[in-house]
Amino acid sequence: MTDLASLHRTAATDETARAALDATGLELRLVASEDPADAAPWSQAVARGFLDGELTEVQLGAWFERGGQRRRIGVYDHAAPEPERPVATFASWVAELSVPGGRGIPSVAISTVTVAPTHRRRGILRSMMEGELRRAADVGVPVAILTVSESTIYGRFGFAAAAMSGYLQVDVPRAHWIGPRPDGRVDFISRERFRELAPGIHDRARIGMPGEIEMPEGHWDRFAGTRPDAEHPERLRAVRYADASGLDRGVALYSYRENHADFARSKVRVERLVAETPDAYAALWRFLLELDLVGELEAGELSIDEPVLWMIADRRAAKLSVGDHQWVRILDVPAALTARRYAAAGTVALEVVDPLGFAEGRWILRVDESGTARVEPWEGAASDGVPLVRLGVAELSAAYLGSVSLTTLVAAGRVEASDALAAARLFLWPETARLSFWY
Ligand SMILES: CC(C)(COP(=O)(O)OP(=O)(O)OC[C@H]1O[C@@H](n2cnc3c(N)ncnc32)[C@H](O)[C@@H]1OP(=O)(O)O)[C@@H](O)C(=O)NCCC(=O)NCCS
């Protein structure tokens, strides 16, 4: 993984992308992340692209500190008044994506994609994305992942939402806790202690949660407000759950918004809840749902199948809205499909269409009784009785984490299957895919 990560970080930019941009007078190149003179204008371009103001020196310093592990590329217009500031940005790094069966697969996580409003809609994103996907595939990364500002952008590049996220609002006085009351203890801790404990807990928990990834550099400090550029870190409160033997098993971070019209109906926002045991999960949620003076609780980036919904007496006290969250794009079909485990044995023949070519082909997926898969190229006719599935790479990617059913995609007219139920049974996984943050 480390070798793959450094290969990916330092690989030259894609020749086709470079040539396409060069033909329009633009230069595509790697950014020297270790050089503040190159990294700062790149960071300013990202901030501008995401509607932020100019970054202060303190903010630039924080960006610089945490960006070192990322592959950053920029597109430069030497005719512009500020030629050192790129007109397009793109960053990526290799991160482990959790897949069904308590396993991980190396994935290229893509972030900070911007094109300046002065240069939009002339194919710069397309050149960067196609070039960077080719690079990732060349160095042997089997999957690409991203979270998106707009859900209309990335389907055309073969990505699809494979893990959804839930935004939860709870009418707290109405909810009434009926869940477990674990015998460990919940205590307040400092934000700094949260910062120390959270990474280990997340790492132990994430591998059993399809859709989660390793936390990117800098994120924990951002959550905990322990970076020099943190805004109002004093509003954050942190607690931890230690089990009966004293081991730290979960942490939560939350903030309040007072309701001046009715102080007893103030609002609490769960900024982060990380639990590695069911007890820690229950204890922390119970703490949050029994806070005094709170009328409403909100929490985002949850699973859409949270156990907490079954831990309250009044289900209608909770409203959950669903959004797309973890987008996945398979680059290497055999590597991706053999990396995960399956809940049922069976065989399907897959005919995958991929306009960019990476996943295009005909494959036989065979899953044995232990849930382990073999994938072989499929030549000739499929054997009698083997379900045949025709689908695009985006649809295969949607089904990859086991939470989007092929029957749904068939019903939506996006997949053709000779036996949709049999194919769906093979791909579905009983643990709902999730991703607990943006990157
Ligand atoms: C989104 C963004 C990167 C697009 O860059 P761009 O260089 O204008 O995109 P391209 O010209 O390469 O467009 C490629 C294709 O995507 C389409 N497209 C681009 N942006 C789109 C959008 N926001 N919604 C829907 N389609 C979009 C284009 O119409 C084009 O379609 P086509 O292939 O059918 O012709 C740019 O508008 C941007 O920086 N937006 C603000 C920041 C942002 O949201 N970044 C994405 C973070 S996840």
Short mmCIF file of C-alpha atoms and ligand atoms in Angstrom, two decimals:
data_model
loop_
_atom_site.label_atom_id
_atom_site.label_comp_id
_atom_site.label_asym_id
_atom_site.label_seq_id
_atom_site.Cartn_x
_atom_site.Cartn_y
_atom_site.Cartn_z
CA MET A 1 0.00 0.00 0.00
CA THR A 2 2.78 2.42 0.93
CA ASP A 3 4.66 1.64 -2.29
CA LEU A 4 1.49 2.10 -4.28
CA ALA A 5 0.86 5.39 -2.47
CA SER A 6 4.27 6.80 -3.31
CA LEU A 7 4.14 5.48 -6.88
CA HIS A 8 0.82 7.21 -7.28
CA ARG A 9 1.99 10.45 -5.67
CA THR A 10 5.02 10.88 -7.88
CA ALA A 11 3.81 9.46 -11.24
CA ALA A 12 4.20 11.87 -14.16
CA THR A 13 1.02 13.54 -15.41
CA ASP A 14 -0.81 11.79 -18.23
CA GLU A 15 0.55 12.56 -21.68
CA THR A 16 -2.83 12.69 -23.43
CA ALA A 17 -4.21 15.13 -20.88
CA ARG A 18 -1.07 17.26 -21.09
CA ALA A 19 -1.28 17.37 -24.90
CA ALA A 20 -5.01 18.22 -24.92
CA LEU A 21 -4.50 21.13 -22.53
CA ASP A 22 -1.32 22.27 -24.24
CA ALA A 23 -3.28 22.56 -27.50
CA THR A 24 -5.46 25.19 -25.77
CA GLY A 25 -2.46 27.12 -24.39
CA LEU A 26 -2.60 25.64 -20.89
CA GLU A 27 0.04 23.76 -18.92
CA LEU A 28 -0.82 20.70 -16.82
CA ARG A 29 1.78 19.81 -14.21
CA LEU A 30 2.40 18.33 -10.78
CA VAL A 31 2.51 20.87 -7.97
CA ALA A 32 5.61 20.91 -5.79
CA SER A 33 3.72 20.31 -2.53
CA GLU A 34 6.89 20.69 -0.46
CA ASP A 35 7.52 24.19 -1.87
CA PRO A 36 5.33 26.89 -0.26
CA ALA A 37 5.85 29.15 -3.31
CA ASP A 38 4.08 26.58 -5.50
CA ALA A 39 1.68 25.16 -2.91
CA ALA A 40 0.28 28.52 -1.73
CA PRO A 41 -1.15 29.76 -5.08
CA TRP A 42 -2.57 26.26 -5.64
CA SER A 43 -4.32 26.40 -2.24
CA GLN A 44 -5.64 29.89 -3.03
CA ALA A 45 -7.08 28.55 -6.30
CA VAL A 46 -8.86 25.76 -4.41
CA ALA A 47 -10.31 28.23 -1.89
CA ARG A 48 -11.55 30.44 -4.73
CA GLY A 49 -13.06 27.44 -6.52
CA PHE A 50 -15.06 26.49 -3.43
CA LEU A 51 -16.36 30.05 -2.86
CA ASP A 52 -14.05 30.78 0.11
CA GLY A 53 -12.23 34.06 0.59
CA GLU A 54 -8.49 34.54 0.17
CA LEU A 55 -6.70 32.32 2.66
CA THR A 56 -4.82 34.07 5.47
CA GLU A 57 -1.20 33.24 6.26
CA VAL A 58 -2.38 31.09 9.18
CA GLN A 59 -4.77 29.18 6.93
CA LEU A 60 -2.13 28.75 4.25
CA GLY A 61 0.25 27.36 6.87
CA ALA A 62 -2.37 24.81 7.98
CA TRP A 63 -3.05 23.77 4.35
CA PHE A 64 0.67 23.38 3.78
CA GLU A 65 1.16 21.21 6.87
CA ARG A 66 -1.50 18.70 5.93
CA GLY A 67 -1.12 18.47 2.16
CA GLY A 68 2.20 16.66 1.96
CA GLN A 69 0.89 13.17 1.26
CA ARG A 70 -1.31 14.24 -1.62
CA ARG A 71 -0.66 14.19 -5.29
CA ARG A 72 -1.62 17.64 -6.47
CA ILE A 73 -1.90 18.78 -10.03
CA GLY A 74 -2.62 22.22 -11.41
CA VAL A 75 -3.48 23.68 -14.80
CA TYR A 76 -1.72 26.97 -15.51
CA ASP A 77 -2.59 29.75 -17.94
CA HIS A 78 0.62 31.67 -18.57
CA ALA A 79 -1.31 34.47 -20.30
CA ALA A 80 -3.32 35.21 -17.13
CA PRO A 81 -2.39 38.21 -14.91
CA GLU A 82 -1.51 35.82 -12.06
CA PRO A 83 0.14 32.96 -13.96
CA GLU A 84 1.45 31.29 -10.79
CA ARG A 85 -2.11 30.68 -9.60
CA PRO A 86 -3.57 27.63 -11.36
CA VAL A 87 -6.87 27.85 -13.21
CA ALA A 88 -7.66 24.28 -12.24
CA THR A 89 -6.74 22.04 -9.30
CA PHE A 90 -7.03 18.33 -8.53
CA ALA A 91 -5.66 16.31 -5.63
CA SER A 92 -5.61 12.59 -4.91
CA TRP A 93 -4.00 10.04 -2.62
CA VAL A 94 -4.19 6.32 -2.05
CA ALA A 95 -6.51 5.36 0.81
CA GLU A 96 -7.89 2.03 1.93
CA LEU A 97 -11.60 1.66 1.19
CA SER A 98 -13.48 -0.81 3.40
CA VAL A 99 -15.40 -3.37 1.36
CA PRO A 100 -17.86 -6.08 2.42
CA GLY A 101 -16.38 -8.83 4.57
CA GLY A 102 -14.05 -6.79 6.82
CA ARG A 103 -11.52 -6.18 4.05
CA GLY A 104 -9.92 -3.17 2.45
CA ILE A 105 -8.91 -2.27 -1.09
CA PRO A 106 -6.45 0.45 -2.13
CA SER A 107 -8.35 3.27 -3.77
CA VAL A 108 -7.44 6.60 -5.23
CA ALA A 109 -9.35 9.23 -3.25
CA ILE A 110 -9.96 12.38 -5.29
CA SER A 111 -10.55 15.80 -3.79
CA THR A 112 -10.20 19.59 -4.23
CA VAL A 113 -11.29 19.46 -7.88
CA THR A 114 -11.83 22.99 -9.16
CA VAL A 115 -11.81 24.85 -12.45
CA ALA A 116 -11.79 28.67 -12.32
CA PRO A 117 -15.06 30.31 -13.42
CA THR A 118 -13.04 32.10 -16.13
CA HIS A 119 -12.06 28.74 -17.66
CA ARG A 120 -15.15 26.59 -17.07
CA ARG A 121 -16.83 24.28 -19.56
CA ARG A 122 -14.01 23.94 -22.00
CA GLY A 123 -13.05 20.42 -21.06
CA ILE A 124 -10.42 21.06 -18.37
CA LEU A 125 -12.07 18.81 -15.79
CA ARG A 126 -12.50 16.09 -18.40
CA SER A 127 -8.81 16.21 -19.32
CA MET A 128 -7.70 16.15 -15.67
CA MET A 129 -10.11 13.40 -14.61
CA GLU A 130 -9.50 11.09 -17.54
CA GLY A 131 -5.75 11.63 -17.27
CA GLU A 132 -5.64 11.03 -13.53
CA LEU A 133 -7.83 7.90 -13.77
CA ARG A 134 -5.45 6.55 -16.44
CA ARG A 135 -2.50 7.29 -14.16
CA ALA A 136 -4.15 5.55 -11.21
CA ALA A 137 -4.98 2.51 -13.36
CA ASP A 138 -1.42 2.46 -14.77
CA VAL A 139 0.17 2.33 -11.32
CA GLY A 140 -2.29 -0.41 -10.30
CA VAL A 141 -4.93 1.27 -8.12
CA PRO A 142 -8.13 -0.75 -8.74
CA VAL A 143 -10.79 1.73 -7.55
CA ALA A 144 -11.33 5.51 -7.50
CA ILE A 145 -13.52 7.25 -4.92
CA LEU A 146 -14.77 10.74 -4.17
CA THR A 147 -17.37 12.83 -2.34
CA VAL A 148 -19.06 15.44 -4.49
CA SER A 149 -20.25 19.03 -4.40
CA GLU A 150 -22.88 18.32 -7.06
CA SER A 151 -24.20 14.88 -7.90
CA THR A 152 -24.48 15.70 -11.62
CA ILE A 153 -20.77 15.89 -12.38
CA TYR A 154 -19.13 12.48 -12.05
CA GLY A 155 -21.53 9.87 -13.47
CA ARG A 156 -20.14 10.61 -16.92
CA PHE A 157 -16.72 9.44 -15.72
CA GLY A 158 -18.10 6.10 -14.48
CA PHE A 159 -18.62 7.03 -10.80
CA ALA A 160 -21.80 6.22 -8.87
CA ALA A 161 -23.01 6.68 -5.31
CA ALA A 162 -22.33 3.34 -3.58
CA ALA A 163 -22.84 4.51 0.01
CA MET A 164 -25.58 6.95 0.97
CA SER A 165 -25.55 9.17 4.02
CA GLY A 166 -28.28 10.02 6.48
CA TYR A 167 -28.97 13.42 8.01
CA LEU A 168 -30.83 12.91 11.27
CA GLN A 169 -33.01 15.35 13.17
CA VAL A 170 -34.46 14.25 16.49
CA ASP A 171 -37.08 15.92 18.62
CA VAL A 172 -35.16 15.08 21.79
CA PRO A 173 -37.81 15.37 24.53
CA ARG A 174 -40.11 13.17 22.44
CA ALA A 175 -37.59 10.45 21.56
CA HIS A 176 -37.28 8.63 24.93
CA TRP A 177 -34.36 6.24 25.22
CA ILE A 178 -35.25 2.52 25.21
CA GLY A 179 -31.84 1.27 24.07
CA PRO A 180 -29.18 -0.50 26.13
CA ARG A 181 -27.63 1.16 29.20
CA PRO A 182 -24.06 -0.13 29.07
CA ASP A 183 -22.16 -0.39 32.32
CA GLY A 184 -19.06 1.53 31.25
CA ARG A 185 -18.86 5.31 31.77
CA VAL A 186 -19.17 8.49 29.73
CA ASP A 187 -16.90 11.38 30.76
CA PHE A 188 -15.97 14.77 29.38
CA ILE A 189 -12.53 15.00 27.83
CA SER A 190 -10.61 17.84 26.22
CA ARG A 191 -10.65 18.36 22.46
CA GLU A 192 -6.96 17.46 22.50
CA ARG A 193 -7.74 14.13 24.16
CA PHE A 194 -10.48 13.53 21.58
CA ARG A 195 -7.84 14.20 18.91
CA GLU A 196 -5.60 11.54 20.48
CA LEU A 197 -8.26 8.87 20.92
CA ALA A 198 -10.39 9.20 17.79
CA PRO A 199 -7.91 7.97 15.11
CA GLY A 200 -7.33 4.59 16.78
CA ILE A 201 -11.03 4.02 17.40
CA HIS A 202 -11.89 4.98 13.81
CA ASP A 203 -9.21 2.68 12.42
CA ARG A 204 -10.40 -0.30 14.45
CA ALA A 205 -14.04 0.34 13.55
CA ARG A 206 -13.81 1.36 9.89
CA ILE A 207 -12.61 -1.93 8.47
CA GLY A 208 -15.92 -3.58 9.42
CA MET A 209 -17.90 -0.77 7.80
CA PRO A 210 -18.05 -0.96 3.99
CA GLY A 211 -17.67 2.51 2.47
CA GLU A 212 -15.43 4.00 5.17
CA ILE A 213 -11.86 5.00 4.34
CA GLU A 214 -8.72 5.82 6.27
CA MET A 215 -9.05 9.32 7.65
CA PRO A 216 -7.20 11.80 5.40
CA GLU A 217 -4.35 13.79 6.88
CA GLY A 218 -5.51 16.90 8.70
CA HIS A 219 -9.14 15.85 9.13
CA TRP A 220 -8.92 14.92 12.82
CA ASP A 221 -7.41 18.30 13.67
CA ARG A 222 -10.13 19.99 11.66
CA PHE A 223 -12.88 18.09 13.49
CA ALA A 224 -11.31 18.64 16.92
CA GLY A 225 -10.52 22.30 16.28
CA THR A 226 -6.88 21.62 17.11
CA ARG A 227 -5.49 23.41 14.07
CA PRO A 228 -4.23 26.98 14.23
CA ASP A 229 -6.89 28.04 11.68
CA ALA A 230 -9.82 26.51 13.61
CA GLU A 231 -12.89 28.73 13.83
CA HIS A 232 -14.64 28.78 17.22
CA PRO A 233 -13.10 25.58 18.56
CA GLU A 234 -14.33 26.62 22.02
CA ARG A 235 -17.87 25.68 20.98
CA LEU A 236 -16.96 22.01 20.76
CA ARG A 237 -17.55 19.63 23.66
CA ALA A 238 -15.97 16.17 23.74
CA VAL A 239 -16.86 13.01 25.64
CA ARG A 240 -15.50 9.50 25.69
CA TYR A 241 -16.95 6.13 26.62
CA ALA A 242 -14.72 3.73 28.54
CA ASP A 243 -15.96 0.17 28.97
CA ALA A 244 -16.23 -1.58 32.34
CA SER A 245 -12.56 -2.57 32.18
CA GLY A 246 -11.55 1.06 31.55
CA LEU A 247 -10.72 0.78 27.84
CA ASP A 248 -11.60 3.79 25.66
CA ARG A 249 -14.10 2.47 23.10
CA GLY A 250 -15.80 5.54 21.69
CA VAL A 251 -15.70 9.33 21.49
CA ALA A 252 -18.15 12.02 20.49
CA LEU A 253 -17.85 15.70 19.70
CA TYR A 254 -20.82 18.03 19.76
CA SER A 255 -21.78 21.68 19.85
CA TYR A 256 -24.80 23.67 21.04
CA ARG A 257 -26.88 26.37 19.51
CA GLU A 258 -28.88 28.15 22.18
CA ASN A 259 -32.54 28.84 21.54
CA HIS A 260 -33.13 32.28 23.04
CA ALA A 261 -36.89 32.07 22.54
CA ASP A 262 -37.05 28.86 24.58
CA PHE A 263 -33.84 27.98 26.37
CA ALA A 264 -35.10 24.46 27.12
CA ARG A 265 -35.32 23.79 23.39
CA SER A 266 -31.73 24.53 22.44
CA LYS A 267 -30.15 22.57 19.65
CA VAL A 268 -27.27 20.14 19.76
CA ARG A 269 -25.26 19.21 16.73
CA VAL A 270 -23.34 15.93 16.77
CA GLU A 271 -20.11 16.81 15.03
CA ARG A 272 -18.66 13.33 15.24
CA LEU A 273 -19.41 10.04 16.94
CA VAL A 274 -16.89 7.24 16.63
CA ALA A 275 -17.55 3.92 18.37
CA GLU A 276 -15.79 0.60 18.08
CA THR A 277 -18.25 -1.46 20.15
CA PRO A 278 -22.07 -1.60 20.29
CA ASP A 279 -21.86 -0.53 23.95
CA ALA A 280 -19.86 2.58 23.12
CA TYR A 281 -22.32 3.41 20.35
CA ALA A 282 -25.33 3.03 22.63
CA ALA A 283 -23.78 4.87 25.58
CA LEU A 284 -22.74 7.87 23.49
CA TRP A 285 -26.07 8.16 21.70
CA ARG A 286 -27.92 7.83 24.99
CA PHE A 287 -25.79 10.62 26.48
CA LEU A 288 -26.59 12.88 23.50
CA LEU A 289 -30.30 12.10 23.47
CA GLU A 290 -30.70 12.74 27.18
CA LEU A 291 -28.94 16.11 27.34
CA ASP A 292 -30.88 18.62 29.39
CA LEU A 293 -32.12 21.86 27.81
CA VAL A 294 -31.99 20.33 24.34
CA GLY A 295 -35.05 20.33 22.09
CA GLU A 296 -33.48 19.18 18.88
CA LEU A 297 -30.50 17.09 17.86
CA GLU A 298 -28.99 16.98 14.40
CA ALA A 299 -26.31 14.70 13.03
CA GLY A 300 -25.00 14.21 9.51
CA GLU A 301 -22.98 11.68 7.54
CA LEU A 302 -24.65 8.77 9.31
CA SER A 303 -25.54 5.38 7.95
CA ILE A 304 -29.09 5.29 6.57
CA ASP A 305 -29.66 2.24 8.77
CA GLU A 306 -28.48 3.54 12.15
CA PRO A 307 -29.26 1.33 15.16
CA VAL A 308 -30.10 4.49 17.13
CA LEU A 309 -33.39 4.64 15.22
CA TRP A 310 -34.30 1.44 17.08
CA MET A 311 -33.13 2.78 20.43
CA ILE A 312 -35.87 5.37 20.85
CA ALA A 313 -39.47 4.78 21.85
CA ASP A 314 -40.98 7.27 19.42
CA ARG A 315 -39.67 6.57 15.95
CA ARG A 316 -41.53 9.63 14.65
CA ALA A 317 -39.38 11.85 16.85
CA ALA A 318 -36.60 11.15 14.32
CA LYS A 319 -36.47 12.32 10.73
CA LEU A 320 -33.83 10.95 8.43
CA SER A 321 -33.06 12.41 5.04
CA VAL A 322 -30.92 10.53 2.60
CA GLY A 323 -28.24 11.81 0.26
CA ASP A 324 -25.57 10.34 -2.00
CA HIS A 325 -22.19 10.30 -0.31
CA GLN A 326 -19.39 7.84 -1.16
CA TRP A 327 -18.95 7.71 -4.94
CA VAL A 328 -17.06 4.75 -6.35
CA ARG A 329 -15.54 4.03 -9.76
CA ILE A 330 -14.12 0.59 -10.49
CA LEU A 331 -10.97 0.66 -12.60
CA ASP A 332 -9.95 -3.01 -12.38
CA VAL A 333 -12.90 -5.42 -12.34
CA PRO A 334 -11.14 -8.65 -11.23
CA ALA A 335 -9.16 -6.87 -8.49
CA ALA A 336 -12.22 -5.02 -7.18
CA LEU A 337 -14.64 -7.95 -7.25
CA THR A 338 -12.21 -10.40 -5.63
CA ALA A 339 -11.27 -7.94 -2.87
CA ARG A 340 -14.73 -8.01 -1.28
CA ARG A 341 -16.62 -10.92 0.26
CA TYR A 342 -20.12 -12.11 -0.67
CA ALA A 343 -23.02 -13.23 1.49
CA ALA A 344 -24.15 -15.98 -0.88
CA ALA A 345 -22.52 -18.50 -3.20
CA GLY A 346 -23.30 -18.32 -6.91
CA THR A 347 -22.12 -17.43 -10.39
CA VAL A 348 -23.01 -14.53 -12.68
CA ALA A 349 -21.79 -13.48 -16.11
CA LEU A 350 -21.13 -9.76 -16.33
CA GLU A 351 -20.94 -7.70 -19.49
CA VAL A 352 -19.52 -4.34 -18.45
CA VAL A 353 -19.59 -1.24 -20.64
CA ASP A 354 -16.99 1.41 -19.87
CA PRO A 355 -16.56 4.31 -22.30
CA LEU A 356 -13.14 5.00 -20.76
CA GLY A 357 -12.12 1.38 -21.27
CA PHE A 358 -10.75 0.46 -17.82
CA ALA A 359 -13.55 -1.92 -16.75
CA GLU A 360 -14.89 -2.81 -20.18
CA GLY A 361 -15.23 -6.53 -20.80
CA ARG A 362 -17.06 -9.77 -20.18
CA TRP A 363 -16.39 -11.46 -16.87
CA ILE A 364 -17.53 -14.53 -14.95
CA LEU A 365 -17.85 -13.99 -11.22
CA ARG A 366 -17.88 -17.20 -9.19
CA VAL A 367 -18.46 -17.08 -5.46
CA ASP A 368 -17.83 -20.18 -3.34
CA GLU A 369 -19.52 -21.23 -0.11
CA SER A 370 -17.04 -19.20 1.97
CA GLY A 371 -18.07 -16.02 0.12
CA THR A 372 -14.75 -15.75 -1.71
CA ALA A 373 -14.83 -14.79 -5.40
CA ARG A 374 -12.90 -15.68 -8.51
CA VAL A 375 -13.23 -13.51 -11.60
CA GLU A 376 -12.22 -14.68 -15.05
CA PRO A 377 -12.60 -13.16 -18.46
CA TRP A 378 -15.63 -14.69 -20.09
CA GLU A 379 -15.21 -15.88 -23.62
CA GLY A 380 -17.96 -17.51 -25.68
CA ALA A 381 -21.47 -18.18 -24.45
CA ALA A 382 -22.38 -18.25 -20.76
CA SER A 383 -23.19 -21.66 -19.29
CA ASP A 384 -26.83 -22.62 -19.03
CA GLY A 385 -28.50 -21.30 -15.92
CA VAL A 386 -25.84 -18.64 -15.22
CA PRO A 387 -27.56 -15.27 -14.86
CA LEU A 388 -26.34 -12.72 -17.37
CA VAL A 389 -26.02 -9.09 -16.30
CA ARG A 390 -25.36 -6.23 -18.73
CA LEU A 391 -24.41 -3.00 -17.06
CA GLY A 392 -22.27 0.11 -17.23
CA VAL A 393 -19.25 0.61 -14.99
CA ALA A 394 -21.17 3.21 -12.95
CA GLU A 395 -23.90 0.68 -12.16
CA LEU A 396 -21.35 -2.01 -11.25
CA SER A 397 -19.64 0.54 -9.01
CA ALA A 398 -22.97 1.47 -7.40
CA ALA A 399 -23.57 -2.19 -6.49
CA TYR A 400 -19.97 -2.81 -5.40
CA LEU A 401 -20.33 -2.09 -1.67
CA GLY A 402 -23.41 -4.28 -1.46
CA SER A 403 -25.92 -1.59 -0.49
CA VAL A 404 -27.49 -0.62 -3.83
CA SER A 405 -29.51 -3.57 -5.11
CA LEU A 406 -29.20 -4.73 -8.70
CA THR A 407 -32.98 -5.30 -8.63
CA THR A 408 -33.40 -1.56 -8.01
CA LEU A 409 -31.04 -0.72 -10.85
CA VAL A 410 -32.90 -3.15 -13.13
CA ALA A 411 -36.21 -1.55 -12.14
CA ALA A 412 -34.66 1.86 -12.87
CA GLY A 413 -33.80 0.67 -16.36
CA ARG A 414 -30.07 1.03 -15.74
CA VAL A 415 -29.13 -2.66 -15.70
CA GLU A 416 -30.29 -5.61 -17.79
CA ALA A 417 -30.33 -9.01 -16.11
CA SER A 418 -31.65 -12.39 -17.16
CA ASP A 419 -32.29 -13.18 -13.48
CA ALA A 420 -32.20 -9.96 -11.48
CA LEU A 421 -32.95 -11.61 -8.13
CA ALA A 422 -30.12 -14.12 -8.41
CA ALA A 423 -27.65 -11.42 -9.47
CA ALA A 424 -28.82 -9.07 -6.71
CA ARG A 425 -28.56 -11.79 -4.07
CA LEU A 426 -24.92 -12.27 -4.93
CA PHE A 427 -23.95 -8.61 -4.65
CA LEU A 428 -26.03 -7.58 -1.62
CA TRP A 429 -24.30 -7.36 1.74
CA PRO A 430 -26.14 -7.29 5.08
CA GLU A 431 -24.16 -4.36 6.54
CA THR A 432 -25.22 -1.02 5.06
CA ALA A 433 -22.38 0.90 3.44
CA ARG A 434 -21.63 4.29 4.96
CA LEU A 435 -19.01 7.03 5.09
CA SER A 436 -18.84 9.25 8.17
CA PHE A 437 -17.15 12.36 6.74
CA TRP A 438 -16.46 14.39 3.59
CA TYR A 439 -13.06 14.47 1.95
C1 LIG B 1 -17.33 21.17 -11.61
C2 LIG B 1 -16.17 21.80 -12.35
C3 LIG B 1 -14.86 21.23 -11.79
C4 LIG B 1 -16.32 21.46 -13.84
O1 LIG B 1 -15.16 21.84 -14.54
P1 LIG B 1 -15.19 22.14 -16.14
O2 LIG B 1 -13.79 22.25 -16.59
O3 LIG B 1 -16.11 23.28 -16.37
O4 LIG B 1 -15.82 20.82 -16.72
P2 LIG B 1 -15.65 20.28 -18.22
O5 LIG B 1 -15.72 21.44 -19.16
O6 LIG B 1 -14.47 19.41 -18.34
O7 LIG B 1 -16.96 19.42 -18.34
C5 LIG B 1 -16.96 18.03 -18.60
C6 LIG B 1 -18.40 17.60 -18.69
O8 LIG B 1 -19.02 17.73 -17.42
C7 LIG B 1 -20.16 18.58 -17.51
N1 LIG B 1 -20.21 19.37 -16.27
C8 LIG B 1 -19.21 20.12 -15.77
N2 LIG B 1 -19.61 20.67 -14.61
C9 LIG B 1 -20.86 20.23 -14.38
C10 LIG B 1 -21.78 20.48 -13.36
N3 LIG B 1 -21.49 21.27 -12.32
N4 LIG B 1 -23.00 19.88 -13.44
C11 LIG B 1 -23.29 19.08 -14.49
N5 LIG B 1 -22.44 18.82 -15.49
C12 LIG B 1 -21.23 19.40 -15.44
C13 LIG B 1 -19.91 19.42 -18.71
O9 LIG B 1 -21.13 19.92 -19.22
C14 LIG B 1 -19.25 18.43 -19.63
O10 LIG B 1 -20.26 17.58 -20.14
P3 LIG B 1 -20.09 16.81 -21.54
O11 LIG B 1 -18.95 15.88 -21.38
O12 LIG B 1 -21.39 16.12 -21.69
O13 LIG B 1 -19.82 17.86 -22.55
C15 LIG B 1 -16.15 23.34 -12.19
O14 LIG B 1 -17.38 23.85 -12.64
C16 LIG B 1 -15.96 23.80 -10.76
O15 LIG B 1 -14.84 24.04 -10.35
N6 LIG B 1 -17.05 23.99 -9.96
C17 LIG B 1 -16.96 24.53 -8.61
C18 LIG B 1 -16.19 23.61 -7.66
C19 LIG B 1 -16.76 22.22 -7.63
O16 LIG B 1 -17.95 22.02 -7.42
N7 LIG B 1 -15.90 21.22 -7.81
C20 LIG B 1 -16.27 19.82 -7.79
C21 LIG B 1 -15.96 19.31 -6.44
S1 LIG B 1 -16.52 17.68 -6.18
#
